């Protein structure tokens, strides 16, 4: 039992009951310390402190670079370098894709986990730039940290998903989804059609969040998020943020999209959107929702629970 508690698993309970009921002769739980694995999503339970540590790094990067991480400013490049170095060390295939906007160079960071069917890609992304007014911690170090920590969890698990997992951090979102539009526009049609779903994480750490907003144009993708939150007894509401974040660049290319948000806050696009503007527990739930979706949609097999006959 101890082992299962390491995993957040919305479906495990149901699957386990089914498995137990179907055991021959009604041999049951108490005499079976570790039942055989059942089909279920067993995503890791990622400590909130992990994503908070990344958010703290983005705060420090802003502090060392005139207080922001905006397109065309040194704090943006330092943010991209931070993300890329973590991914490189974790075994991802990474790309720093440059583009020009308003006379300044911007970058997208793209990372592929080199496992699973390369023709079926599940994509998680977030914008990495802030506005010039502040460090952009809820908007959007929160999403950037959640997606980064999910990627690192995939690496720690040495995951062997059925589908390919790709992660993206977009530049110049605040100037009109510039980085994600550039990425999608420069994908050859054959590459674009490999992307089966795109999940967006923008503003996912706001303090005092009790209800998560889920936006989706796909029943399956939206249900993946709501089933995670339901398993944690957390409320969700369907929202529509239309073209306000990077999912729109993918949706416009005919890709199924969804995303979650804690919503904005009084410090939205201001100087006070700093590390004190987000809450650890909120970051933890958002990160684990991202991980759950990655595990489920890419088809990462559950940790096989070894069968041990009762002594
Ligand atoms: N984070 C907002 C921005 O980048 O300006 C967009 C947004 C609004 C995202 C509302 C989620 C919810
Ligand atoms: Zn944003």
CSV table of C-alpha atoms and ligand atoms in Angstrom, one decimal:
chain,number,residue,atom,x,y,z
A,1,UNK,CA,0.0,0.0,0.0
A,2,UNK,CA,2.9,2.3,0.8
A,3,UNK,CA,4.1,2.1,-2.7
A,4,UNK,CA,0.8,3.2,-4.3
A,5,UNK,CA,0.6,6.2,-2.1
A,6,UNK,CA,3.6,7.6,-4.0
A,7,UNK,CA,1.3,8.1,-7.0
A,8,UNK,CA,-1.7,10.3,-7.6
A,9,UNK,CA,-4.0,8.1,-9.4
A,10,UNK,CA,-7.6,9.1,-10.3
A,11,UNK,CA,-8.5,5.8,-11.9
A,12,UNK,CA,-6.4,3.4,-9.8
A,13,UNK,CA,-9.1,2.9,-7.1
A,14,UNK,CA,-11.7,1.7,-9.6
A,15,UNK,CA,-9.3,-0.5,-11.5
A,16,UNK,CA,-8.1,-2.1,-8.3
A,17,UNK,CA,-11.6,-3.0,-7.2
A,18,UNK,CA,-12.3,-4.6,-10.5
A,19,UNK,CA,-9.1,-6.5,-10.4
A,20,UNK,CA,-9.7,-7.7,-6.8
A,21,UNK,CA,-13.3,-8.8,-7.6
A,22,UNK,CA,-12.1,-10.8,-10.5
A,23,UNK,CA,-9.5,-12.8,-8.5
A,24,UNK,CA,-10.4,-16.4,-8.6
A,25,UNK,CA,-12.0,-17.9,-5.5
A,26,UNK,CA,-12.5,-14.4,-4.1
A,27,UNK,CA,-8.9,-14.3,-2.6
A,28,UNK,CA,-8.9,-10.8,-1.4
A,29,UNK,CA,-7.1,-7.7,-0.5
A,30,UNK,CA,-5.9,-8.5,3.0
A,31,UNK,CA,-4.0,-11.6,1.9
A,32,UNK,CA,-2.6,-9.9,-1.2
A,33,UNK,CA,-0.2,-7.2,-0.2
A,34,UNK,CA,0.7,-6.0,-3.7
A,35,UNK,CA,-2.0,-6.8,-6.2
A,36,UNK,CA,-0.9,-7.1,-9.8
A,37,UNK,CA,-0.8,-3.8,-11.7
A,38,UNK,CA,-4.0,-2.6,-13.3
A,39,UNK,CA,-4.5,-0.3,-16.2
A,40,UNK,CA,-4.6,3.2,-14.6
A,41,UNK,CA,-2.8,6.5,-14.8
A,42,UNK,CA,-0.1,6.5,-12.2
A,43,UNK,CA,1.5,9.9,-12.6
A,44,UNK,CA,4.1,10.9,-10.0
A,45,UNK,CA,3.1,13.0,-7.0
A,46,UNK,CA,5.4,15.9,-7.6
A,47,UNK,CA,6.3,18.0,-4.5
A,48,UNK,CA,5.1,21.6,-4.8
A,49,UNK,CA,8.5,22.7,-3.7
A,50,UNK,CA,10.0,21.5,-7.0
A,51,UNK,CA,8.0,23.9,-9.1
A,52,UNK,CA,8.4,26.6,-6.5
A,53,UNK,CA,12.2,26.3,-6.8
A,54,UNK,CA,12.0,27.0,-10.6
A,55,UNK,CA,9.7,30.0,-10.0
A,56,UNK,CA,12.3,31.3,-7.4
A,57,UNK,CA,15.0,31.0,-10.1
A,58,UNK,CA,12.9,33.1,-12.5
A,59,UNK,CA,12.4,35.6,-9.7
A,60,UNK,CA,16.2,35.8,-9.2
A,61,UNK,CA,16.7,36.1,-13.0
A,62,UNK,CA,14.4,39.0,-13.1
A,63,UNK,CA,16.0,40.6,-10.1
A,64,UNK,CA,19.4,40.4,-11.8
A,65,UNK,CA,18.1,41.8,-15.1
A,66,UNK,CA,16.3,45.1,-14.4
A,67,UNK,CA,13.3,43.4,-12.8
A,68,UNK,CA,11.8,41.7,-15.8
A,69,UNK,CA,12.0,38.8,-18.3
A,70,UNK,CA,10.5,40.5,-21.2
A,71,UNK,CA,11.0,39.9,-25.0
A,72,UNK,CA,14.2,41.6,-26.1
A,73,UNK,CA,15.6,42.0,-22.6
A,74,UNK,CA,18.4,40.0,-21.0
A,75,UNK,CA,16.1,38.5,-18.4
A,76,UNK,CA,14.3,36.7,-21.2
A,77,UNK,CA,17.4,35.1,-22.6
A,78,UNK,CA,18.5,34.1,-19.1
A,79,UNK,CA,15.1,32.4,-18.6
A,80,UNK,CA,15.5,30.5,-21.8
A,81,UNK,CA,19.0,29.4,-20.9
A,82,UNK,CA,17.8,28.2,-17.4
A,83,UNK,CA,15.1,26.0,-18.9
A,84,UNK,CA,17.3,24.6,-21.6
A,85,UNK,CA,20.1,23.7,-19.3
A,86,UNK,CA,17.8,21.8,-17.0
A,87,UNK,CA,16.3,19.9,-20.0
A,88,UNK,CA,19.7,19.2,-21.5
A,89,UNK,CA,20.9,17.7,-18.2
A,90,UNK,CA,17.8,15.5,-18.0
A,91,UNK,CA,18.3,13.9,-21.4
A,92,UNK,CA,15.9,15.9,-23.6
A,93,UNK,CA,16.6,16.7,-27.3
A,94,UNK,CA,16.4,20.5,-27.0
A,95,UNK,CA,16.2,23.3,-29.6
A,96,UNK,CA,16.5,27.0,-29.1
A,97,UNK,CA,14.5,28.5,-31.9
A,98,UNK,CA,15.2,32.1,-32.6
A,99,UNK,CA,12.9,34.7,-34.3
A,100,UNK,CA,12.9,38.4,-34.7
A,101,UNK,CA,10.2,40.7,-33.4
A,102,UNK,CA,10.2,44.5,-33.0
A,103,UNK,CA,13.8,44.5,-34.0
A,104,UNK,CA,14.8,42.2,-31.2
A,105,UNK,CA,15.7,38.5,-31.1
A,106,UNK,CA,13.4,36.1,-29.2
A,107,UNK,CA,13.6,32.4,-28.5
A,108,UNK,CA,11.4,29.4,-28.1
A,109,UNK,CA,12.7,26.5,-26.2
A,110,UNK,CA,11.5,23.1,-27.5
A,111,UNK,CA,12.3,19.8,-25.9
A,112,UNK,CA,11.5,16.2,-27.0
A,113,UNK,CA,11.6,13.2,-24.8
A,114,UNK,CA,13.2,10.7,-27.1
A,115,UNK,CA,10.8,7.8,-26.5
A,116,UNK,CA,7.5,6.8,-28.0
A,117,UNK,CA,5.9,7.1,-31.5
A,118,UNK,CA,7.4,10.2,-33.2
A,119,UNK,CA,4.3,10.4,-35.4
A,120,UNK,CA,2.0,11.0,-32.4
A,121,UNK,CA,3.0,14.0,-30.4
A,122,UNK,CA,1.5,15.2,-27.1
A,123,UNK,CA,2.6,18.7,-26.6
A,124,UNK,CA,2.7,20.7,-23.3
A,125,UNK,CA,3.6,24.4,-23.5
A,126,UNK,CA,3.7,27.7,-21.7
A,127,UNK,CA,4.9,31.2,-22.4
A,128,UNK,CA,8.2,32.1,-20.9
A,129,UNK,CA,8.2,35.9,-21.3
A,130,UNK,CA,7.0,38.5,-18.9
A,131,UNK,CA,5.7,42.0,-19.6
A,132,UNK,CA,8.4,44.7,-19.1
A,133,UNK,CA,6.6,46.0,-16.0
A,134,UNK,CA,7.7,43.1,-13.7
A,135,UNK,CA,9.1,39.6,-13.2
A,136,UNK,CA,6.0,37.8,-14.4
A,137,UNK,CA,5.8,35.1,-11.8
A,138,UNK,CA,2.1,34.1,-11.9
A,139,UNK,CA,2.2,35.3,-15.6
A,140,UNK,CA,4.0,33.1,-16.5
A,141,UNK,CA,6.9,31.7,-14.5
A,142,UNK,CA,4.1,29.6,-12.9
A,143,UNK,CA,3.2,27.8,-16.1
A,144,UNK,CA,6.8,27.7,-17.3
A,145,UNK,CA,7.8,26.0,-13.9
A,146,UNK,CA,4.9,23.5,-14.0
A,147,UNK,CA,5.8,22.4,-17.5
A,148,UNK,CA,9.5,22.3,-16.8
A,149,UNK,CA,8.9,20.2,-13.6
A,150,UNK,CA,6.6,17.8,-15.5
A,151,UNK,CA,9.3,17.3,-18.1
A,152,UNK,CA,11.9,16.6,-15.4
A,153,UNK,CA,9.5,14.1,-13.8
A,154,UNK,CA,9.2,12.3,-17.2
A,155,UNK,CA,13.0,12.1,-17.2
A,156,UNK,CA,13.2,10.9,-13.5
A,157,UNK,CA,10.7,8.2,-14.2
A,158,UNK,CA,12.7,7.2,-17.3
A,159,UNK,CA,9.3,7.1,-18.9
A,160,UNK,CA,8.5,4.9,-21.9
A,161,UNK,CA,5.3,6.5,-23.3
A,162,UNK,CA,3.4,5.1,-26.2
A,163,UNK,CA,3.3,8.6,-27.8
A,164,UNK,CA,6.0,11.2,-28.0
A,165,UNK,CA,6.1,14.0,-25.4
A,166,UNK,CA,7.2,17.4,-26.5
A,167,UNK,CA,7.4,20.5,-24.3
A,168,UNK,CA,7.6,24.1,-25.4
A,169,UNK,CA,8.4,27.5,-23.8
A,170,UNK,CA,7.3,30.4,-25.9
A,171,UNK,CA,8.8,33.8,-26.4
A,172,UNK,CA,7.0,37.1,-27.0
A,173,UNK,CA,3.5,35.8,-26.1
A,174,UNK,CA,2.8,39.1,-24.4
A,175,UNK,CA,3.3,40.9,-27.7
A,176,UNK,CA,0.7,38.7,-29.5
A,177,UNK,CA,1.6,35.0,-29.3
A,178,UNK,CA,4.6,35.8,-31.5
A,179,UNK,CA,6.8,32.8,-30.5
A,180,UNK,CA,4.1,30.1,-30.7
A,181,UNK,CA,2.8,31.5,-34.0
A,182,UNK,CA,6.3,31.5,-35.4
A,183,UNK,CA,6.8,27.9,-34.3
A,184,UNK,CA,3.6,26.6,-35.8
A,185,UNK,CA,4.0,28.7,-39.0
A,186,UNK,CA,7.5,27.2,-39.5
A,187,UNK,CA,6.5,23.6,-39.0
A,188,UNK,CA,6.2,21.7,-42.3
A,189,UNK,CA,2.6,20.4,-42.8
A,190,UNK,CA,3.8,16.8,-42.2
A,191,UNK,CA,5.3,17.8,-38.9
A,192,UNK,CA,2.2,19.7,-37.9
A,193,UNK,CA,0.0,16.8,-38.5
A,194,UNK,CA,2.0,14.7,-36.0
A,195,UNK,CA,0.9,16.9,-33.1
A,196,UNK,CA,-2.2,15.3,-31.8
A,197,UNK,CA,-2.9,17.6,-28.8
A,198,UNK,CA,-1.5,20.8,-27.3
A,199,UNK,CA,-2.0,21.6,-23.6
A,200,UNK,CA,-1.4,25.2,-22.4
A,201,UNK,CA,-0.3,26.4,-19.0
A,202,UNK,CA,-0.7,30.2,-18.4
A,203,UNK,CA,-1.1,31.7,-15.0
A,204,UNK,CA,-1.4,28.6,-12.9
A,205,UNK,CA,-0.1,29.7,-9.5
A,206,UNK,CA,-2.4,32.5,-8.2
A,207,UNK,CA,-2.8,32.7,-4.5
A,208,UNK,CA,-6.0,31.5,-2.9
A,209,UNK,CA,-7.1,29.6,-6.0
A,210,UNK,CA,-9.9,27.3,-5.1
A,211,UNK,CA,-11.3,26.6,-8.5
A,212,UNK,CA,-9.2,26.0,-11.6
A,213,UNK,CA,-10.4,27.2,-15.0
A,214,UNK,CA,-10.3,24.6,-17.8
A,215,UNK,CA,-10.5,25.7,-21.4
A,216,UNK,CA,-10.8,23.2,-24.1
A,217,UNK,CA,-12.0,22.5,-27.6
A,218,UNK,CA,-11.8,18.8,-27.1
A,219,UNK,CA,-13.9,16.7,-24.8
A,220,UNK,CA,-11.1,14.2,-24.1
A,221,UNK,CA,-8.5,16.8,-23.2
A,222,UNK,CA,-10.8,18.8,-21.0
A,223,UNK,CA,-12.0,15.6,-19.3
A,224,UNK,CA,-8.4,14.7,-18.5
A,225,UNK,CA,-7.9,17.8,-16.5
A,226,UNK,CA,-11.3,17.6,-14.8
A,227,UNK,CA,-10.8,14.0,-13.8
A,228,UNK,CA,-7.5,14.9,-12.2
A,229,UNK,CA,-9.0,17.8,-10.2
A,230,UNK,CA,-12.0,15.7,-9.2
A,231,UNK,CA,-9.7,13.0,-7.8
A,232,UNK,CA,-8.3,15.7,-5.5
A,233,UNK,CA,-11.7,17.1,-4.6
A,234,UNK,CA,-10.9,20.4,-6.3
A,235,UNK,CA,-13.5,22.3,-8.2
A,236,UNK,CA,-13.1,23.3,-11.9
A,237,UNK,CA,-15.1,25.5,-14.2
A,238,UNK,CA,-15.2,25.6,-18.0
A,239,UNK,CA,-13.9,28.9,-19.3
A,240,UNK,CA,-13.1,30.4,-22.6
A,241,UNK,CA,-10.0,32.6,-23.0
A,242,UNK,CA,-10.3,32.4,-26.7
A,243,UNK,CA,-7.2,33.9,-28.4
A,244,UNK,CA,-5.5,35.1,-25.2
A,245,UNK,CA,-2.7,32.6,-25.0
A,246,UNK,CA,-0.5,30.2,-27.0
A,247,UNK,CA,-3.0,27.4,-27.4
A,248,UNK,CA,-4.7,29.6,-30.0
A,249,UNK,CA,-1.6,29.3,-32.3
A,250,UNK,CA,-2.1,25.5,-32.3
A,251,UNK,CA,-5.9,25.6,-32.5
A,252,UNK,CA,-5.6,27.8,-35.6
A,253,UNK,CA,-3.5,25.0,-37.2
A,254,UNK,CA,-6.3,22.5,-36.6
A,255,UNK,CA,-4.7,20.9,-33.5
A,256,UNK,CA,-6.9,19.9,-30.5
A,257,UNK,CA,-6.1,22.1,-27.6
A,258,UNK,CA,-6.9,22.6,-23.9
A,259,UNK,CA,-5.4,24.3,-20.9
A,260,UNK,CA,-5.8,25.2,-17.3
A,261,UNK,CA,-5.4,28.4,-15.3
A,262,UNK,CA,-5.8,29.7,-11.8
A,263,UNK,CA,-6.7,33.0,-13.4
A,264,UNK,CA,-5.3,36.5,-13.0
A,265,UNK,CA,-4.9,38.5,-9.8
A,266,UNK,CA,-4.4,42.1,-8.7
A,267,UNK,CA,-0.8,42.1,-9.7
A,268,UNK,CA,-1.6,41.0,-13.3
A,269,UNK,CA,1.0,42.6,-15.7
A,270,UNK,CA,2.4,44.7,-12.8
A,271,UNK,CA,5.6,45.0,-10.8
A,272,UNK,CA,4.1,43.1,-7.9
A,273,UNK,CA,3.6,39.9,-9.9
A,274,UNK,CA,6.6,38.5,-8.0
A,275,UNK,CA,7.4,35.3,-6.1
A,276,UNK,CA,5.0,36.4,-3.3
A,277,UNK,CA,2.2,36.5,-5.8
A,278,UNK,CA,2.0,32.8,-6.1
A,279,UNK,CA,1.2,30.0,-3.7
A,280,UNK,CA,3.1,26.8,-3.3
A,281,UNK,CA,0.0,24.5,-2.9
A,282,UNK,CA,-1.5,26.0,-6.1
A,283,UNK,CA,1.7,25.4,-8.0
A,284,UNK,CA,1.7,21.8,-6.7
A,285,UNK,CA,-1.8,21.1,-8.0
A,286,UNK,CA,-1.2,22.7,-11.3
A,287,UNK,CA,2.1,20.8,-11.8
A,288,UNK,CA,0.5,17.5,-10.9
A,289,UNK,CA,-2.4,18.2,-13.3
A,290,UNK,CA,0.1,18.8,-16.0
A,291,UNK,CA,1.9,15.6,-15.1
A,292,UNK,CA,-1.4,13.6,-14.9
A,293,UNK,CA,-2.3,14.8,-18.4
A,294,UNK,CA,1.1,14.0,-19.8
A,295,UNK,CA,1.1,10.5,-18.3
A,296,UNK,CA,-2.5,9.8,-19.4
A,297,UNK,CA,-2.4,11.3,-22.9
A,298,UNK,CA,1.0,10.0,-23.9
A,299,UNK,CA,0.3,6.6,-22.4
A,300,UNK,CA,3.0,6.2,-19.8
A,301,UNK,CA,2.5,2.7,-18.4
A,302,UNK,CA,1.9,2.5,-14.6
A,303,UNK,CA,4.8,1.4,-12.5
A,304,UNK,CA,4.3,-2.4,-12.5
A,305,UNK,CA,3.4,-3.3,-9.0
A,306,UNK,CA,5.2,-6.6,-8.6
A,307,UNK,CA,3.1,-9.5,-7.7
A,308,UNK,CA,4.0,-10.9,-4.4
A,309,UNK,CA,2.1,-13.9,-3.2
A,310,UNK,CA,0.9,-13.7,0.3
A,311,UNK,CA,3.4,-15.2,2.8
B,1,LIG,N1,-1.8,35.3,-19.1
B,1,LIG,C1,-2.5,36.2,-20.0
B,1,LIG,C2,-1.4,36.9,-20.8
B,1,LIG,O1,-0.5,36.3,-21.2
B,1,LIG,O2,-1.6,38.1,-21.0
B,1,LIG,C3,-3.6,35.5,-20.8
B,1,LIG,C4,-4.6,34.8,-20.0
B,1,LIG,C5,-5.7,35.4,-19.5
B,1,LIG,C6,-4.4,33.4,-19.6
B,1,LIG,C7,-6.6,34.7,-18.7
B,1,LIG,C8,-5.2,32.7,-18.8
B,1,LIG,C9,-6.4,33.4,-18.3
B,2,LIG,ZN1,0.2,34.8,-19.7
